[in-house]
CSV table of C-alpha atoms in Angstrom, one decimal:
chain,number,residue,atom,x,y,z
A,1,MET,CA,-9.1,-16.2,-48.8
A,2,ALA,CA,-5.7,-16.4,-47.3
A,3,PHE,CA,-5.3,-15.6,-43.5
A,4,GLY,CA,-2.5,-13.6,-42.1
A,5,ARG,CA,-1.6,-13.0,-39.3
A,6,SER,CA,-3.3,-10.1,-38.9
A,7,SER,CA,-6.7,-11.8,-38.9
A,8,ARG,CA,-6.0,-14.0,-36.3
A,9,LYS,CA,-8.1,-13.3,-33.1
A,10,LYS,CA,-6.1,-13.0,-30.2
A,11,THR,CA,-7.5,-14.8,-27.7
A,12,PRO,CA,-8.6,-12.7,-24.3
A,13,VAL,CA,-6.4,-13.0,-21.4
A,14,GLU,CA,-8.5,-13.7,-17.6
A,15,PRO,CA,-6.6,-11.1,-15.5
A,16,MET,CA,-4.9,-12.5,-12.1
A,17,THR,CA,-6.5,-10.3,-9.8
A,18,LEU,CA,-4.4,-9.6,-6.5
A,19,LYS,CA,-5.1,-7.4,-3.1
A,20,ILE,CA,-2.7,-5.6,-2.0
A,21,LEU,CA,-3.2,-3.0,1.3
A,22,VAL,CA,-1.7,0.7,2.0
A,23,ALA,CA,-1.3,0.5,5.2
A,24,GLY,CA,0.5,3.5,8.3
A,25,GLY,CA,0.2,5.4,10.3
A,26,PHE,CA,-2.8,8.4,10.7
A,27,GLY,CA,-2.5,11.4,8.0
A,28,VAL,CA,0.8,9.6,6.3
A,29,GLY,CA,-0.7,10.2,2.9
A,30,LYS,CA,-2.8,6.4,2.2
A,31,THR,CA,-5.9,7.6,0.4
A,32,THR,CA,-3.8,9.9,-1.9
A,33,LEU,CA,-1.5,7.4,-2.5
A,34,VAL,CA,-4.1,5.2,-4.0
A,35,GLY,CA,-5.8,7.8,-5.6
A,36,ALA,CA,-2.6,9.1,-7.2
A,37,VAL,CA,-2.5,5.3,-9.1
A,38,SER,CA,-6.1,3.9,-9.3
A,39,GLU,CA,-7.6,3.4,-12.6
A,40,ILE,CA,-11.0,3.9,-11.3
A,41,ARG,CA,-12.4,6.6,-9.2
A,42,PRO,CA,-11.6,5.3,-6.0
A,43,LEU,CA,-14.0,4.7,-2.9
A,44,ARG,CA,-13.0,6.6,-0.3
A,45,THR,CA,-15.1,6.4,2.8
A,46,GLU,CA,-13.4,9.9,4.6
A,47,GLU,CA,-15.0,11.5,7.4
A,48,ILE,CA,-14.4,15.8,8.3
A,49,LEU,CA,-12.1,15.8,11.6
A,50,SER,CA,-14.2,17.0,14.8
A,51,GLU,CA,-13.7,19.0,17.6
A,52,ALA,CA,-14.6,15.5,19.5
A,53,GLY,CA,-12.1,14.0,18.2
A,54,ARG,CA,-9.1,16.4,18.8
A,55,PRO,CA,-7.6,14.2,22.4
A,56,VAL,CA,-7.0,11.0,19.9
A,57,ASP,CA,-6.5,12.3,16.2
A,58,ASP,CA,-2.6,13.8,17.1
A,59,LEU,CA,-2.4,15.6,14.5
A,60,ASP,CA,1.0,17.1,14.7
A,61,GLY,CA,3.0,17.3,11.7
A,62,VAL,CA,-0.2,17.6,10.1
A,63,GLU,CA,-2.5,20.4,11.2
A,64,THR,CA,-3.8,21.0,7.5
A,65,LYS,CA,-5.6,17.6,7.4
A,66,THR,CA,-9.3,17.8,7.9
A,67,THR,CA,-10.7,14.7,6.8
A,68,THR,CA,-9.8,10.8,8.2
A,69,THR,CA,-10.7,7.6,6.7
A,70,VAL,CA,-13.2,5.4,8.4
A,71,ALA,CA,-12.8,2.3,6.8
A,72,MET,CA,-10.8,2.1,4.5
A,73,ASP,CA,-9.9,3.7,0.3
A,74,PHE,CA,-10.4,1.2,-2.6
A,75,GLY,CA,-8.6,1.2,-6.0
A,76,ARG,CA,-7.7,-0.8,-8.3
A,77,ILE,CA,-4.4,-0.2,-10.8
A,78,THR,CA,-3.9,-2.7,-14.1
A,79,LEU,CA,0.1,-3.4,-13.8
A,80,ARG,CA,0.1,-5.6,-17.2
A,81,GLU,CA,-2.8,-7.1,-19.2
A,82,ASP,CA,-2.6,-10.1,-17.1
A,83,LEU,CA,-2.1,-8.5,-13.7
A,84,VAL,CA,-5.0,-6.5,-12.0
A,85,LEU,CA,-4.2,-5.1,-7.9
A,86,TYR,CA,-7.2,-4.5,-5.7
A,87,LEU,CA,-6.1,-1.6,-3.9
A,88,PHE,CA,-7.0,-1.4,-0.2
A,89,GLY,CA,-5.9,1.9,2.3
A,90,THR,CA,-6.6,0.9,5.5
A,91,PRO,CA,-7.7,3.4,8.5
A,92,GLY,CA,-5.1,4.9,10.4
A,93,GLN,CA,-5.9,5.6,13.9
A,94,ASP,CA,-6.8,3.2,16.5
A,95,ARG,CA,-9.9,3.5,17.0
A,96,PHE,CA,-10.6,1.8,13.3
A,97,TRP,CA,-7.8,-0.6,14.0
A,98,PHE,CA,-10.4,-3.9,14.8
A,99,LEU,CA,-11.2,-3.5,10.2
A,100,TRP,CA,-7.7,-4.2,9.8
A,101,ASP,CA,-8.4,-8.2,10.3
A,102,GLU,CA,-11.3,-8.7,7.3
A,103,LEU,CA,-9.4,-5.7,5.5
A,104,ALA,CA,-6.6,-8.3,5.6
A,105,GLN,CA,-7.8,-11.6,4.4
A,106,GLY,CA,-6.6,-13.1,1.1
A,107,ALA,CA,-4.4,-9.9,0.9
A,108,LEU,CA,-0.7,-11.0,-0.9
A,109,GLY,CA,1.2,-8.8,0.4
A,110,ALA,CA,1.0,-4.9,1.7
A,111,VAL,CA,2.6,-1.0,1.3
A,112,VAL,CA,3.6,0.2,4.8
A,113,LEU,CA,3.8,4.2,4.3
A,114,ALA,CA,5.7,6.0,6.4
A,115,ASP,CA,6.5,9.6,7.4
A,116,THR,CA,9.9,11.1,8.5
A,117,ARG,CA,8.2,13.7,10.4
A,118,ARG,CA,6.2,10.7,12.2
A,119,LEU,CA,7.9,7.5,12.1
A,120,GLU,CA,7.0,6.1,15.3
A,121,ASP,CA,3.6,5.9,13.5
A,122,SER,CA,4.1,3.0,11.4
A,123,PHE,CA,5.4,0.5,14.1
A,124,ALA,CA,2.2,-0.7,14.5
A,125,ALA,CA,1.5,-1.5,10.9
A,126,ILE,CA,5.1,-3.4,10.4
A,127,ASP,CA,4.6,-5.1,14.0
A,128,TYR,CA,0.8,-6.2,12.4
A,129,PHE,CA,2.6,-7.3,9.0
A,130,GLU,CA,4.9,-9.3,10.7
A,131,ARG,CA,2.9,-10.9,13.6
A,132,ARG,CA,0.5,-11.7,10.3
A,133,GLY,CA,3.0,-13.3,7.8
A,134,ILE,CA,2.3,-10.8,5.4
A,135,PRO,CA,5.5,-9.6,2.8
A,136,PHE,CA,4.8,-5.8,2.8
A,137,THR,CA,7.3,-3.0,1.9
A,138,VAL,CA,8.2,-0.5,3.5
A,139,ALA,CA,7.5,3.2,1.3
A,140,VAL,CA,8.9,7.2,2.5
A,141,ASN,CA,6.7,9.3,1.4
A,142,CYS,CA,8.4,12.2,0.7
A,143,PHE,CA,6.6,15.3,2.2
A,144,GLU,CA,7.8,18.5,1.0
A,145,GLY,CA,10.1,20.5,3.7
A,146,ALA,CA,10.6,17.1,5.4
A,147,ARG,CA,14.1,16.1,5.7
A,148,ARG,CA,15.3,13.6,4.3
A,149,TYR,CA,17.2,10.6,5.7
A,150,PRO,CA,18.9,8.4,4.1
A,151,PRO,CA,17.3,5.2,3.9
A,152,GLU,CA,19.9,2.6,5.6
A,153,SER,CA,19.1,5.4,8.7
A,154,VAL,CA,14.9,4.7,7.9
A,155,ARG,CA,15.9,1.1,8.3
A,156,GLY,CA,17.3,1.1,11.3
A,157,ALA,CA,14.8,3.1,12.7
A,158,LEU,CA,12.1,1.0,11.7
A,159,ASP,CA,14.7,-2.3,12.8
A,160,LEU,CA,13.7,-3.8,9.8
A,161,ASP,CA,14.4,-7.8,8.7
A,162,PRO,CA,16.7,-8.1,6.0
A,163,GLU,CA,14.4,-8.5,2.9
A,164,VAL,CA,12.1,-6.0,3.6
A,165,GLU,CA,12.3,-3.8,0.7
A,166,LEU,CA,12.1,-0.1,2.0
A,167,LEU,CA,12.0,2.8,-0.7
A,168,MET,CA,11.4,6.6,-1.0
A,169,CYS,CA,8.5,7.2,-2.6
A,170,ASP,CA,5.6,10.9,-3.7
A,171,ALA,CA,2.3,9.3,-3.2
A,172,ARG,CA,1.1,11.6,-5.4
A,173,ASP,CA,3.3,10.7,-8.4
A,174,ARG,CA,1.8,7.9,-9.7
A,175,GLU,CA,5.3,6.1,-11.4
A,176,SER,CA,6.2,6.5,-8.2
A,177,VAL,CA,3.4,4.5,-6.3
A,178,LYS,CA,3.5,2.3,-9.4
A,179,GLU,CA,7.3,1.1,-8.9
A,180,VAL,CA,6.0,0.8,-5.0
A,181,LEU,CA,3.5,-1.3,-6.1
A,182,VAL,CA,5.5,-3.5,-8.5
A,183,ALA,CA,7.7,-3.8,-5.9
A,184,VAL,CA,5.0,-5.4,-3.3
A,185,VAL,CA,4.1,-7.8,-5.6
A,186,ARG,CA,7.9,-8.9,-6.8
A,187,ASN,CA,8.6,-9.3,-3.6
A,188,ALA,CA,5.6,-11.2,-2.6
A,189,MET,CA,6.6,-13.2,-4.8
A,190,THR,CA,9.2,-14.0,-4.2
A,191,LEU,CA,8.4,-15.1,-0.7
A,192,ALA,CA,5.2,-17.3,-1.5
A,193,ALA,CA,8.0,-19.6,-4.1
A,194,ARG,CA,10.5,-19.7,-1.4
A,195,THR,CA,7.7,-21.1,2.1
A,196,HIS,CA,5.6,-23.4,-1.3
A,197,PRO,CA,8.2,-24.5,-4.2
A,198,ALA,CA,7.1,-25.7,-6.8
A,199,PRO,CA,6.7,-30.1,-7.2
A,200,VAL,CA,9.5,-31.5,-8.8
A,201,THR,CA,7.6,-33.8,-11.6
A,202,SER,CA,10.0,-37.1,-12.8
């Protein structure tokens, strides 16, 4: 009996799993981003915004928002047969930031989602990842009706280091979000190789 290529069984590939954080200000689109690419039904911990929270939840620019993430969003996407990303969306309000340290454990990198209407809301997330040495990519969520700015202007306003990549994206669009996630993984891997180069063998 002859065995051709078609009869050979492929050895199953054990995928590498990586943890990516999705951070940013309140109402910037983190839950939408995770939901746009997740191949499983996203785990969400959203609660209805209450009157009691109005004094601390700044709704300027996101007046139609009715819910908020109080713990995290969770999703999964397979980028390649051998590469799976687990996405953890962080809560945006100050009063839930105590959860960030736990969510950040073991993260390869992060997306800082930004809204040009509320750009100052991105500073806290950028500072957080810079202080902890976690590689991150800034993705500007291009909301309908929001004024468009050149990437160089946004980069200058956020005072980003040269190695931090900045991309424009639509958090509702799967392909747009995938481009952002690929950039996060690429940049994090490049930085890791630079920081921990492979040993030279004789």
